CSV table of C-alpha atoms in Angstrom, one decimal:
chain,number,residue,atom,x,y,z
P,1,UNK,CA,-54.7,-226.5,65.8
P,2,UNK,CA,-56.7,-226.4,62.6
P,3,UNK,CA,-59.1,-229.2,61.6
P,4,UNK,CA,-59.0,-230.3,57.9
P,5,UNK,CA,-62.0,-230.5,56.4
P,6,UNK,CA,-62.4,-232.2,53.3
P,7,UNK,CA,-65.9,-231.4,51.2
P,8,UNK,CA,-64.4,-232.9,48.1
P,9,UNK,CA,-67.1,-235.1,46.5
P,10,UNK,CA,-65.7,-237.2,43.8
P,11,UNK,CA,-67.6,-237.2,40.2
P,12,UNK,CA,-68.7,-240.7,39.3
P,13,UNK,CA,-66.0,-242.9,37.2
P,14,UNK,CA,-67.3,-244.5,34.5
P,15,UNK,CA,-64.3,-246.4,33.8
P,16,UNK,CA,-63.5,-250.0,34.7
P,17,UNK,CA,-60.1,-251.6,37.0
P,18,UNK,CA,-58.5,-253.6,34.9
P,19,UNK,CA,-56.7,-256.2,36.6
P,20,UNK,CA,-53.0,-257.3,34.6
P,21,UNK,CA,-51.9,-259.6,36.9
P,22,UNK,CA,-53.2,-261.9,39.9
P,23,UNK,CA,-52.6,-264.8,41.5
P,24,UNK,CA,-53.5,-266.6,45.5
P,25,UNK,CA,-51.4,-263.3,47.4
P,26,UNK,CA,-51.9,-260.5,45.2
P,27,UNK,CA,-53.2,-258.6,42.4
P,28,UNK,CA,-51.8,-256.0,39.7
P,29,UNK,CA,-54.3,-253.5,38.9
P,30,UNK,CA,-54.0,-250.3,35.9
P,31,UNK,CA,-56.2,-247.7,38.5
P,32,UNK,CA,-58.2,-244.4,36.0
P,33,UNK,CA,-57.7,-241.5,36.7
P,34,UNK,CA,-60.6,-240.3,38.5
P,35,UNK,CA,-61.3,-242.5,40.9
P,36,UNK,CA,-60.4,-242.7,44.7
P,37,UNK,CA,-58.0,-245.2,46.0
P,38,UNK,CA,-60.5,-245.8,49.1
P,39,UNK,CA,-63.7,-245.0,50.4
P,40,UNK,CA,-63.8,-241.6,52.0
P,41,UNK,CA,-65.6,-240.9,55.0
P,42,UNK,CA,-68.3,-238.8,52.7
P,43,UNK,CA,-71.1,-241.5,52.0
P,44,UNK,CA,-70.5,-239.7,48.3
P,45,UNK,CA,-67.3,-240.6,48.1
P,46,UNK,CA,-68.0,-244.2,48.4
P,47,UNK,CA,-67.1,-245.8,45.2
P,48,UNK,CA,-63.3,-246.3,44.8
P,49,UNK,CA,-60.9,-249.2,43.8
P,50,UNK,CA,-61.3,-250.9,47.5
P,51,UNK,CA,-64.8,-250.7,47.2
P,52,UNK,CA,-64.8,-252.1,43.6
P,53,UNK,CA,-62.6,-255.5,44.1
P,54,UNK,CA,-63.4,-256.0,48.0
P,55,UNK,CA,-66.4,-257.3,46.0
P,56,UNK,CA,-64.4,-259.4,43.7
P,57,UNK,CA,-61.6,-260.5,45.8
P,58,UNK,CA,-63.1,-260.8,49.1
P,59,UNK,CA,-60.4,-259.6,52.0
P,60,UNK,CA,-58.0,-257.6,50.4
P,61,UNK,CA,-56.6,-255.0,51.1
P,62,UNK,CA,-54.4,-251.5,49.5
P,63,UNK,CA,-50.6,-251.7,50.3
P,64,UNK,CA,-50.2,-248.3,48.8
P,65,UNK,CA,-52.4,-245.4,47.1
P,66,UNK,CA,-52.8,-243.3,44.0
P,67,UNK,CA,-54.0,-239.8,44.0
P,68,UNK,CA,-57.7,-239.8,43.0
P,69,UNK,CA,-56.2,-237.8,39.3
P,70,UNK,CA,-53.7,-240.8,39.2
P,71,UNK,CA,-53.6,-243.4,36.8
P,72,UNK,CA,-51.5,-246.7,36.8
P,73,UNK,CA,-50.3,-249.6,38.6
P,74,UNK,CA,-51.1,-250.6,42.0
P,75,UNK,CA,-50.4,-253.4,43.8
P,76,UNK,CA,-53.5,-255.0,45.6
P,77,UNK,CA,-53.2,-257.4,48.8
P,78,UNK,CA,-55.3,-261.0,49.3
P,79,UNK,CA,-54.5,-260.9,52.7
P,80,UNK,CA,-53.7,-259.8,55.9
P,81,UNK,CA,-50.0,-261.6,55.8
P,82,UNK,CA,-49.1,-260.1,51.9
P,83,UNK,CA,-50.3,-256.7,53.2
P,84,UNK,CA,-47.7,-256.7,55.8
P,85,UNK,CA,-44.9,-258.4,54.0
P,86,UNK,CA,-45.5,-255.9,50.4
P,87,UNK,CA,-46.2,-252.8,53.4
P,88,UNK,CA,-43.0,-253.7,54.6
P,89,UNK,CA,-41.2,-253.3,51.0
P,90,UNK,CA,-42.0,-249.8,50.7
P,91,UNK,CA,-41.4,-248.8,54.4
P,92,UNK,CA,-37.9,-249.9,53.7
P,93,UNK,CA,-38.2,-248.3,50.1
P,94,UNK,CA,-37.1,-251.3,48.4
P,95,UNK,CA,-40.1,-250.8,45.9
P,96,UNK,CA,-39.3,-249.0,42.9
P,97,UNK,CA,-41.8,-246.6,41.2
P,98,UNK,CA,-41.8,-245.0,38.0
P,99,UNK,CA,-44.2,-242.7,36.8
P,100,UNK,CA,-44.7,-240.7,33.3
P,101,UNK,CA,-46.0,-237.4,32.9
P,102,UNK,CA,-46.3,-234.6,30.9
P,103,UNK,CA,-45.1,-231.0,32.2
P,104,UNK,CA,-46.2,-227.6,30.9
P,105,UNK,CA,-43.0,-226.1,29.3
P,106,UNK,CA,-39.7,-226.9,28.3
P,107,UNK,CA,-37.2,-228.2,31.0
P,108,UNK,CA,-33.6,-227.2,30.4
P,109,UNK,CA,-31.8,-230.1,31.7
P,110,UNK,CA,-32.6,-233.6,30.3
P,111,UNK,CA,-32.3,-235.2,33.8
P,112,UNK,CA,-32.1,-234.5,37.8
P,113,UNK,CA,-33.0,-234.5,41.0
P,114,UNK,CA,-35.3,-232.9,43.5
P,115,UNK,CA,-34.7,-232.4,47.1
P,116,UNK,CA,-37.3,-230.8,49.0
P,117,UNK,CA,-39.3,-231.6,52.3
P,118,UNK,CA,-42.6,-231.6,51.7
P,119,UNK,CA,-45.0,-230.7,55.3
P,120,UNK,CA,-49.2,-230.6,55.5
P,121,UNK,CA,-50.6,-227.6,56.5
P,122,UNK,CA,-54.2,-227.6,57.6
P,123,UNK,CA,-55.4,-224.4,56.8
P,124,UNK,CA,-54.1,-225.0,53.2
P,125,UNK,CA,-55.4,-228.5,52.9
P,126,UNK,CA,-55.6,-230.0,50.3
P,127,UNK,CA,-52.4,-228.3,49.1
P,128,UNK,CA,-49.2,-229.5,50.7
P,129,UNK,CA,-46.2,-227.3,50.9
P,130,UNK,CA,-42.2,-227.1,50.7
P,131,UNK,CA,-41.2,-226.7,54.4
P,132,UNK,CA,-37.6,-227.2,54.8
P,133,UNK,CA,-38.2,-226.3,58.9
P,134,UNK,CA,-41.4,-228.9,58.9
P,135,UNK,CA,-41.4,-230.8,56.6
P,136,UNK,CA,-40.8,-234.2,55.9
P,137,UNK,CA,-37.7,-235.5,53.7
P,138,UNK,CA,-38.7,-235.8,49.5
P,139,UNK,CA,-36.8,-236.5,47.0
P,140,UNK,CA,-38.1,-237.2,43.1
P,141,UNK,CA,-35.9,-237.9,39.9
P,142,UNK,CA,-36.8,-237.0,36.5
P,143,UNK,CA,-35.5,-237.5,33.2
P,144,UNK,CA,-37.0,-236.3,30.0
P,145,UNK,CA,-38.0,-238.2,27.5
P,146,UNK,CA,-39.5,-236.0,24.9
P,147,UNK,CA,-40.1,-231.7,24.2
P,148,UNK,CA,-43.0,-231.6,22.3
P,149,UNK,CA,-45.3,-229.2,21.3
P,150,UNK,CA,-49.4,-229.7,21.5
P,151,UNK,CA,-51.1,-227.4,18.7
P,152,UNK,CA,-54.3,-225.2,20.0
P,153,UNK,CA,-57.3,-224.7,18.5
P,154,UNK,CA,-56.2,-220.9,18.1
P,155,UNK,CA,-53.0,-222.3,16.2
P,156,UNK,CA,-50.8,-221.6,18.8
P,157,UNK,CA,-48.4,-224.1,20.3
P,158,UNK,CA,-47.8,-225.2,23.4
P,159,UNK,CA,-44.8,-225.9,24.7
P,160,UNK,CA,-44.5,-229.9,26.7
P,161,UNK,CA,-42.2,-232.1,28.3
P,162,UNK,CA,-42.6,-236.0,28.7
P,163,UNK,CA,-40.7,-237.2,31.7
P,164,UNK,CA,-40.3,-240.2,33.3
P,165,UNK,CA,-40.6,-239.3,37.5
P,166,UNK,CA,-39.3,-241.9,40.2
P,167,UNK,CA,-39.8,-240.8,43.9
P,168,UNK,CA,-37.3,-241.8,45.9
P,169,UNK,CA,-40.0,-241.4,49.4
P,170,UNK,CA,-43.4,-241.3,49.4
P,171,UNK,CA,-45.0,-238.1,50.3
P,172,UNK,CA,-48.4,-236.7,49.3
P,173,UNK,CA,-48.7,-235.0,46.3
P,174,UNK,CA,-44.9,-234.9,45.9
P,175,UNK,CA,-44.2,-235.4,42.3
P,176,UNK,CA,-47.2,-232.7,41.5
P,177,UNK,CA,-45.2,-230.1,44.3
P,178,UNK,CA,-41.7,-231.0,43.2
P,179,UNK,CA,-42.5,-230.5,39.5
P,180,UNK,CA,-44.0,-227.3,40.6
P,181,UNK,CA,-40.5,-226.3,42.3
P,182,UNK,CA,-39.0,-227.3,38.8
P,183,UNK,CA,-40.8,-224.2,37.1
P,184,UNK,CA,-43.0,-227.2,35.2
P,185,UNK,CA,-45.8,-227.8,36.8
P,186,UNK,CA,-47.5,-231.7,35.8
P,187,UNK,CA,-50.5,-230.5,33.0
P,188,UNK,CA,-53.9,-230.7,34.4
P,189,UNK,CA,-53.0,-230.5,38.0
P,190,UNK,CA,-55.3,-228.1,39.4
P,191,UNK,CA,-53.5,-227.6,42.7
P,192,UNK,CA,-50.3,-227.0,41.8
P,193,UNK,CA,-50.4,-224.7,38.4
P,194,UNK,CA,-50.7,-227.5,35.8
P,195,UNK,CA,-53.7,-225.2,34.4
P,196,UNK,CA,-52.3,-221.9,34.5
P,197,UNK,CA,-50.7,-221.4,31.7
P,198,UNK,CA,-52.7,-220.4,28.3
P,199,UNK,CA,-54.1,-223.6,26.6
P,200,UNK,CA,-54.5,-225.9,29.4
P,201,UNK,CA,-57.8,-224.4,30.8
P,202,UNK,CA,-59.6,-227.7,29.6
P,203,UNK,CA,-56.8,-230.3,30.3
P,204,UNK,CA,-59.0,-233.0,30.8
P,205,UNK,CA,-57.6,-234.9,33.4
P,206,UNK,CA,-53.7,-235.0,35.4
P,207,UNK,CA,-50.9,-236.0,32.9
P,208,UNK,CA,-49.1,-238.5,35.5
P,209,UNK,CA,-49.6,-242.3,35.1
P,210,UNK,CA,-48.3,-244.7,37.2
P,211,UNK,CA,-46.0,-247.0,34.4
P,212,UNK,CA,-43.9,-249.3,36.6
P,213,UNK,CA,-43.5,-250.9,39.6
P,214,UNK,CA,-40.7,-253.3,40.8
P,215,UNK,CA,-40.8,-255.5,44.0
P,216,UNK,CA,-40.4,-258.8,44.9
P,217,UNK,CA,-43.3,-261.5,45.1
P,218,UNK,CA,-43.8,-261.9,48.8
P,219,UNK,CA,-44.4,-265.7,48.7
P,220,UNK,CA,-42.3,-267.1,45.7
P,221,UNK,CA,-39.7,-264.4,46.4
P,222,UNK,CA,-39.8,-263.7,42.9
P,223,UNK,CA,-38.8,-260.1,41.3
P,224,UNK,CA,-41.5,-258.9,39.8
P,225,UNK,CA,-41.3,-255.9,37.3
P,226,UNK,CA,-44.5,-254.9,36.2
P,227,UNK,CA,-45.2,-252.6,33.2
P,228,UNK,CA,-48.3,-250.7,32.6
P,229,UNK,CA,-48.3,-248.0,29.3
P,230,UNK,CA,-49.8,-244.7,29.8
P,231,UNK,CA,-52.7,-243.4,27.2
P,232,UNK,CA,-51.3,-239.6,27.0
C-alpha cells in the first residue's frame, strides 16, 4: 500500500474569523479562504481556524471542515456533548449545505444532478478520483444562477457560470471533482482544471463559498438557517 505524504505548507492568512453567531453550545463562523480547518501535523501548518478560537472559546471543537481554498460558514462546537449531538446531524445528513461558485464556461442545463462515487488514491494524493468500482457514494446538485462573462486584460471575454452547489454526501473535494465531471471545472481550483483554461492563470483564490447551512440547534431544538454572502 502507498503512504500519502502530504508536504503542503500552507501560506500565512492574513485574514480574520469572523464569528456571525454564538451562543453557550455553539458558534457560527464565515471561515477565508486560505486558511486550514485544523492544525496539520507539519509544525508549518499550524495556524488554522481550531487553532485561532481554541484560544477564544476554550474547548471547542470542529463538527465539520472546509477545504483550506474554502470560504463560508462553519459550525463550531463548545463542547464535547454539542459536538456529538451536531456530528450526529450530518452523519444522518439532516444538515443542509449550500454552496456558491463560479465555473469556467457555460453550462447547458440550468439545473441537475451529479452521481458519481468519489474513491482516494494514494499515489494521486491530494487529488481524489471518480471510481464507480471503489469509490464511495457522491452525489451534488447544481442550479445556475447567472452566465456571465469576465472581460480580460487582453479584451477578451471569458465565458462564467454562477451556481448554487448542494451536496447531498460529504466526500472530499466532491463539488471541485463533480464540477470537473460537468465539463466546468469550479475557477481557481488548481487540482481539478479551474486554471486551465485561458484567462484564469491568476485566479486568485477558489470561487466556492460556503453560503448556507441549515440544522437544528442541538439544545433549544431550534431550526436554525444560517446565511453567509459570498464576496465573488
Amino acid at each position: 500500500m502507498s503512504t500519502i505524504i502530504d508536504t503542503f505548507i500552507a501560506p500565512q492568512c492574513l485574514e480574520e474569523i469572523e464569528i456571525l453567531y454564538q451562543d453557550d453550545h455553539l458558534l457560527l463562523i464565515n471561515k477565508p479562504a486560505g486558511l486550514l480547518s485544523l492544525s496539520g501535523k507539519n509544525p508549518h501548518n499550524l495556524d488554522s481556524v481550531h487553532h485561532r478560537l481554541v484560544k477564544l472559546f476554550p474547548g471547542c471543537t470542529l463538527v465539520h471542515r472546509l477545504d483550506f481554498s474554502t470560504s463560508g460558514l462553519m459550525v463550531i462546537a463548545r463542547n464535547k456533548a454539542i459536538n456529538a449531538a451536531l456530528c450526529q446531524q450530518f452523519s444522518q445528513r439532516s444538515v443542509t449545505k449550500i454552496y456558491r461558485a463560479l465555473l469556467c464556461g457555460h453550462l447547458d442545463e440550468d439545473e441537475g444532478v451529479i452521481d458519481a462515487p468519489i474513491a482516494k488514491d494514494p499515489a494521486l494524493f491530494p487529488l481524489m478520483s471518480i471510481c464507480p468500482i471503489n469509490g464511495k457514494p457522491a452525489r451534488s446538485r447544481y442550479r445556475v444562477i447567472e452566465r456571465t462573462h469576465h472581460l480580460l486584460e487582453n479584451g477578451t471575454f471569458l465565458p462564467l457560470t454562477r451556481v448554487e452547489l448542494t451536496p447531498e454526501t460529504g466526500r472530499t473535494h466532491q463539488l471541485r471533482i463533480h464540477c470537473q465531471l460537468l465539463g466546468h471545472p469550479i475557477l481557481g481550483c488548481d487540482l481539478y482544471g479551474g486554471l486551465l483554461l485561458e484567462g484564469t492563470e491568476q485566479t486568485p483564490r477558489l470561487m466556492l463559498h460556503a453560503s448556507e447551512l441549515k440544522f437544528v440547534h442541538p439544545v433549544s431544538g431550534e431550526c436554525i438557517n444560517a446565511r453567509c454572502a459570498c464576496s465573488f
